Tab-separated table of C-alpha atoms in Angstrom:
chain	number	residue	atom	x	y	z
A	1	UNK	CA	3.104	-1.362	81.163
A	2	UNK	CA	5.036	0.221	83.341
A	3	UNK	CA	6.892	3.367	82.904
A	4	UNK	CA	10.398	3.814	82.920
A	5	UNK	CA	12.315	6.417	84.430
A	6	UNK	CA	15.279	7.873	82.928
A	7	UNK	CA	18.508	8.035	84.594
A	8	UNK	CA	20.400	11.268	84.805
A	9	UNK	CA	23.324	10.299	83.521
A	10	UNK	CA	22.390	9.973	79.737
A	11	UNK	CA	22.485	13.702	78.336
A	12	UNK	CA	19.251	15.745	77.364
A	13	UNK	CA	21.777	16.550	74.355
A	14	UNK	CA	22.168	12.774	73.520
A	15	UNK	CA	18.515	12.362	73.351
A	16	UNK	CA	17.700	15.243	71.452
A	17	UNK	CA	20.816	14.200	69.180
A	18	UNK	CA	19.613	10.788	68.372
A	19	UNK	CA	15.451	11.455	68.481
A	20	UNK	CA	14.572	8.341	70.835
A	21	UNK	CA	11.657	7.771	71.463
A	22	UNK	CA	12.182	4.272	73.181
A	23	UNK	CA	13.182	5.056	77.343
A	24	UNK	CA	13.790	1.187	77.519
A	25	UNK	CA	16.965	1.673	75.433
A	26	UNK	CA	18.150	4.625	77.449
A	27	UNK	CA	17.744	2.819	80.028
A	28	UNK	CA	19.685	-0.278	78.663
A	29	UNK	CA	22.493	2.143	78.102
A	30	UNK	CA	22.570	4.091	81.453
A	31	UNK	CA	22.817	0.966	83.569
A	32	UNK	CA	25.972	-0.101	81.382
A	33	UNK	CA	27.397	3.105	81.758
A	34	UNK	CA	27.139	2.970	85.332
A	35	UNK	CA	28.506	-0.484	85.617
A	36	UNK	CA	31.410	0.436	83.048
A	37	UNK	CA	31.941	3.989	84.817
A	38	UNK	CA	32.201	1.679	88.072
A	39	UNK	CA	35.175	0.374	86.923
A	40	UNK	CA	38.804	1.522	88.140
A	41	UNK	CA	41.836	1.188	87.103
A	42	UNK	CA	43.219	-2.125	87.626
A	43	UNK	CA	39.620	-3.788	87.972
A	44	UNK	CA	40.264	-6.913	86.848
A	45	UNK	CA	43.488	-7.804	88.576
A	46	UNK	CA	45.510	-7.766	85.639
A	47	UNK	CA	46.256	-4.397	84.597
A	48	UNK	CA	43.352	-3.341	82.842
A	49	UNK	CA	42.601	0.466	82.529
A	50	UNK	CA	39.225	1.959	83.534
A	51	UNK	CA	36.635	2.644	81.109
A	52	UNK	CA	36.252	6.329	79.515
A	53	UNK	CA	33.161	8.404	79.339
A	54	UNK	CA	33.508	9.025	75.706
A	55	UNK	CA	34.250	5.569	74.541
A	56	UNK	CA	30.553	4.541	75.948
A	57	UNK	CA	29.572	7.381	74.177
A	58	UNK	CA	30.462	6.460	70.984
A	59	UNK	CA	29.103	2.904	71.464
A	60	UNK	CA	25.805	4.174	72.996
A	61	UNK	CA	25.477	6.449	69.773
A	62	UNK	CA	25.893	3.652	67.146
A	63	UNK	CA	23.374	1.983	69.476
A	64	UNK	CA	20.862	4.340	69.047
A	65	UNK	CA	21.259	4.514	65.284
A	66	UNK	CA	21.127	1.061	65.182
A	67	UNK	CA	18.016	0.660	67.112
A	68	UNK	CA	16.050	3.497	65.375
A	69	UNK	CA	16.477	0.885	62.048
A	70	UNK	CA	16.326	-2.504	62.890
A	71	UNK	CA	14.314	-3.925	66.499
A	72	UNK	CA	16.766	-6.876	66.084
A	73	UNK	CA	19.383	-4.286	67.572
A	74	UNK	CA	17.727	-4.134	70.980
A	75	UNK	CA	18.720	-6.697	72.986
A	76	UNK	CA	22.370	-5.836	73.152
A	77	UNK	CA	24.717	-6.817	75.746
A	78	UNK	CA	27.340	-3.943	76.532
A	79	UNK	CA	29.670	-5.542	77.752
A	80	UNK	CA	34.100	-4.205	79.235
A	81	UNK	CA	36.190	-5.610	76.486
A	82	UNK	CA	40.241	-5.105	76.441
A	83	UNK	CA	42.443	-2.316	76.910
A	84	UNK	CA	39.541	0.000	77.719
A	85	UNK	CA	37.331	-0.882	74.680
A	86	UNK	CA	33.990	-1.733	74.625
A	87	UNK	CA	31.981	-4.679	72.913
A	88	UNK	CA	28.645	-3.933	71.713
A	89	UNK	CA	27.402	-7.793	71.414
A	90	UNK	CA	24.444	-9.374	69.453
A	91	UNK	CA	23.569	-13.422	69.920
A	92	UNK	CA	20.333	-14.822	68.093
A	93	UNK	CA	19.332	-17.946	67.046
A	94	UNK	CA	20.094	-16.668	63.800
A	95	UNK	CA	23.421	-14.303	63.955
A	96	UNK	CA	25.939	-13.542	65.936
A	97	UNK	CA	27.673	-10.130	65.987
A	98	UNK	CA	30.631	-8.228	67.766
A	99	UNK	CA	31.084	-4.508	67.600
A	100	UNK	CA	34.089	-3.196	69.191
A	101	UNK	CA	34.779	0.265	70.468
A	102	UNK	CA	38.695	1.471	71.727
A	103	UNK	CA	39.303	4.374	73.406
A	104	UNK	CA	41.255	6.118	70.128
A	105	UNK	CA	38.229	6.378	68.947
A	106	UNK	CA	39.017	2.945	66.325
A	107	UNK	CA	36.031	0.334	65.802
A	108	UNK	CA	36.438	-3.180	64.823
A	109	UNK	CA	33.245	-4.773	64.000
A	110	UNK	CA	32.338	-9.097	62.967
A	111	UNK	CA	29.186	-10.550	62.451
A	112	UNK	CA	27.970	-13.998	60.873
A	113	UNK	CA	25.240	-16.198	60.813
A	114	UNK	CA	26.861	-19.317	62.156
A	115	UNK	CA	27.599	-20.173	58.784
A	116	UNK	CA	29.909	-18.878	55.924
A	117	UNK	CA	28.012	-15.615	56.011
A	118	UNK	CA	30.146	-13.066	57.620
A	119	UNK	CA	30.430	-8.973	57.849
A	120	UNK	CA	33.471	-7.569	59.255
A	121	UNK	CA	35.360	-4.450	58.894
A	122	UNK	CA	38.055	-2.054	60.702
A	123	UNK	CA	35.588	1.372	60.575
A	124	UNK	CA	32.782	1.887	62.420
A	125	UNK	CA	29.598	0.008	59.962
A	126	UNK	CA	27.042	1.947	59.181
A	127	UNK	CA	24.138	1.616	61.080
A	128	UNK	CA	21.785	0.763	57.926
A	129	UNK	CA	24.345	-1.588	56.970
A	130	UNK	CA	24.213	-3.467	60.187
A	131	UNK	CA	20.300	-3.027	60.268
A	132	UNK	CA	20.192	-4.698	57.089
A	133	UNK	CA	22.403	-7.451	57.709
A	134	UNK	CA	20.336	-7.961	61.059
A	135	UNK	CA	17.337	-8.528	58.733
A	136	UNK	CA	18.833	-11.096	56.567
A	137	UNK	CA	22.063	-12.318	58.006
A	138	UNK	CA	22.037	-15.280	55.743
A	139	UNK	CA	21.299	-13.738	52.404
B	1	UNK	CA	67.975	-13.283	75.918
B	2	UNK	CA	65.300	-15.244	75.610
B	3	UNK	CA	66.557	-18.982	75.945
B	4	UNK	CA	63.795	-21.183	75.135
B	5	UNK	CA	63.619	-22.160	71.504
B	6	UNK	CA	60.376	-21.437	69.494
B	7	UNK	CA	58.531	-24.455	68.439
B	8	UNK	CA	55.731	-25.372	66.550
B	9	UNK	CA	52.425	-26.214	68.673
B	10	UNK	CA	50.264	-29.045	66.867
B	11	UNK	CA	46.884	-29.038	66.118
B	12	UNK	CA	45.862	-31.584	68.879
B	13	UNK	CA	47.540	-29.791	71.623
B	14	UNK	CA	45.537	-27.876	74.495
B	15	UNK	CA	45.580	-24.030	75.331
B	16	UNK	CA	45.313	-22.599	78.403
B	17	UNK	CA	43.530	-18.947	79.333
B	18	UNK	CA	42.864	-17.183	82.675
B	19	UNK	CA	40.043	-15.320	83.147
B	20	UNK	CA	39.394	-13.393	86.122
B	21	UNK	CA	36.751	-13.683	88.408
B	22	UNK	CA	35.665	-9.910	88.527
B	23	UNK	CA	36.178	-9.677	84.447
B	24	UNK	CA	33.493	-12.731	84.747
B	25	UNK	CA	30.948	-11.509	87.480
B	26	UNK	CA	30.594	-8.045	85.670
B	27	UNK	CA	29.934	-10.051	82.333
B	28	UNK	CA	27.465	-12.433	83.692
B	29	UNK	CA	25.735	-8.971	85.292
B	30	UNK	CA	25.414	-7.596	81.666
B	31	UNK	CA	23.752	-10.789	80.114
B	32	UNK	CA	20.236	-11.470	79.851
B	33	UNK	CA	18.553	-13.518	82.816
B	34	UNK	CA	17.914	-16.431	79.776
B	35	UNK	CA	21.534	-16.783	78.954
B	36	UNK	CA	23.311	-20.159	79.172
B	37	UNK	CA	25.072	-20.498	82.344
B	38	UNK	CA	28.167	-22.095	80.534
B	39	UNK	CA	28.380	-18.962	78.412
B	40	UNK	CA	31.446	-17.741	77.653
B	41	UNK	CA	31.049	-14.072	75.788
B	42	UNK	CA	33.933	-12.631	73.693
B	43	UNK	CA	34.474	-9.747	75.850
B	44	UNK	CA	35.987	-12.319	78.526
B	45	UNK	CA	39.069	-12.917	75.653
B	46	UNK	CA	41.278	-10.233	76.475
B	47	UNK	CA	43.717	-8.423	73.574
B	48	UNK	CA	47.072	-6.703	74.525
B	49	UNK	CA	48.417	-5.486	71.451
B	50	UNK	CA	47.193	-7.798	69.279
B	51	UNK	CA	47.915	-10.825	71.191
B	52	UNK	CA	45.927	-12.635	73.136
B	53	UNK	CA	48.061	-14.895	75.759
B	54	UNK	CA	47.833	-18.396	76.364
B	55	UNK	CA	49.796	-21.339	77.830
B	56	UNK	CA	50.511	-24.286	76.098
B	57	UNK	CA	49.961	-27.994	77.480
B	58	UNK	CA	53.350	-29.335	76.462
B	59	UNK	CA	54.555	-26.872	79.309
B	60	UNK	CA	51.913	-26.141	81.355
B	61	UNK	CA	49.183	-27.421	83.432
B	62	UNK	CA	46.497	-25.388	84.289
B	63	UNK	CA	47.024	-25.446	87.782
B	64	UNK	CA	50.302	-23.434	86.331
B	65	UNK	CA	48.723	-20.766	84.192
B	66	UNK	CA	46.605	-19.784	87.248
B	67	UNK	CA	49.684	-19.922	89.633
B	68	UNK	CA	50.577	-16.885	87.540
B	69	UNK	CA	48.134	-14.603	88.383
B	70	UNK	CA	48.239	-11.990	90.930
B	71	UNK	CA	45.917	-13.831	93.346
B	72	UNK	CA	44.976	-17.082	91.739
B	73	UNK	CA	42.004	-17.843	93.936
B	74	UNK	CA	40.583	-14.828	91.838
B	75	UNK	CA	41.533	-16.522	88.337
B	76	UNK	CA	39.568	-19.650	86.697
B	77	UNK	CA	40.872	-21.345	83.341
B	78	UNK	CA	39.596	-22.392	80.011
B	79	UNK	CA	40.742	-24.618	77.758
B	80	UNK	CA	40.853	-24.693	73.876
B	81	UNK	CA	42.893	-26.976	71.083
B	82	UNK	CA	45.243	-25.312	68.670
B	83	UNK	CA	43.947	-26.998	65.663
B	84	UNK	CA	40.457	-25.218	66.921
B	85	UNK	CA	41.803	-21.790	66.472
B	86	UNK	CA	43.614	-22.299	62.855
B	87	UNK	CA	40.672	-23.859	61.708
B	88	UNK	CA	39.421	-20.492	61.693
B	89	UNK	CA	42.283	-19.261	59.920
B	90	UNK	CA	43.595	-17.871	62.902
B	91	UNK	CA	47.431	-18.189	64.072
B	92	UNK	CA	49.007	-19.874	66.872
B	93	UNK	CA	52.668	-19.686	68.259
B	94	UNK	CA	54.520	-20.921	70.571
B	95	UNK	CA	56.098	-16.955	72.159
B	96	UNK	CA	58.437	-18.311	74.913
B	97	UNK	CA	59.243	-15.739	77.812
B	98	UNK	CA	62.306	-16.567	79.776
B	99	UNK	CA	60.351	-17.308	82.941
B	100	UNK	CA	57.387	-18.735	81.181
B	101	UNK	CA	58.190	-21.617	78.490
B	102	UNK	CA	54.555	-22.511	77.805
B	103	UNK	CA	54.097	-18.771	76.557
B	104	UNK	CA	51.788	-18.492	73.416
B	105	UNK	CA	49.737	-16.284	71.717
B	106	UNK	CA	46.506	-16.489	69.242
B	107	UNK	CA	46.765	-13.636	66.925
B	108	UNK	CA	44.163	-12.491	64.071
B	109	UNK	CA	41.481	-10.194	63.412
B	110	UNK	CA	40.700	-9.187	66.956
B	111	UNK	CA	36.612	-9.420	66.829
B	112	UNK	CA	36.784	-12.935	65.155
B	113	UNK	CA	39.240	-14.378	66.890
B	114	UNK	CA	37.352	-13.519	70.134
B	115	UNK	CA	34.046	-14.785	68.734
B	116	UNK	CA	35.641	-17.864	67.885
B	117	UNK	CA	37.630	-18.726	71.391
B	118	UNK	CA	34.074	-17.869	72.890
B	119	UNK	CA	31.718	-20.952	70.821
B	120	UNK	CA	35.193	-23.322	71.386
B	121	UNK	CA	36.644	-22.648	74.746
B	122	UNK	CA	35.565	-25.071	77.881
B	123	UNK	CA	36.158	-24.483	81.256
B	124	UNK	CA	38.815	-26.914	82.995
B	125	UNK	CA	39.516	-25.008	86.308
B	126	UNK	CA	38.605	-22.450	88.802
B	127	UNK	CA	35.326	-20.995	89.658
B	128	UNK	CA	31.987	-21.580	87.925
B	129	UNK	CA	28.978	-20.305	88.158
B	130	UNK	CA	27.953	-21.909	91.237
B	131	UNK	CA	31.093	-20.898	93.120
B	132	UNK	CA	30.426	-17.574	92.670
B	133	UNK	CA	26.935	-17.478	93.209
B	134	UNK	CA	25.347	-17.093	89.797
């Protein structure tokens, strides 16, 4: 397997804090961070604000905690959402989950198994709860 | 004062939503290579202060929705039926503005509404994956 160079945009402090073992996860976040921070005010022609580093860091911290608990968290999409917020989005054959991080620190989430089994809330979810749900979304 | 009365939008009526090319492109860059080319991820649906603005087909056609953008050519239009939104217990209300009678709003729990819309919306006008070189 080819080695992955960890970009300098991820702080050593964050790596140590979450005891990261997978450079690929760091790479995913670093690429997203670079993309999102390059978006200036009004980047979508409709007045969208630029993204703040602290919003991205909050989403990244949650992602790092989640991937420690479930391999299913790895194929995440880190996407620019409304009003400076960041989406962590997972779409698999068994479930879809969206966790939205706002610049003011608020978090909301929704996920389902494409049927009636739903997980949702308006506070930052516990990574262990989300990891468990990802493993057994229809139970 | 708004001169237009507020009306009830029938379930069978269509709503139009505008997506800016840059938002679509930035999203596409972040998707895995095996993502369906016609996928509309939930971040494409933009809430402002709890509302997602749409145009009601009773008073607008897709071209008019597109023309309301600062640069119409940079925007595409997707559509969905009001009833498909309400079927997931979200609200669709007519919220006319002075010079914009078609203006309507989708409301509800934001992450859930955005996932719903990403599943039911279809391109109706503007750029598609081919026209923007994806």
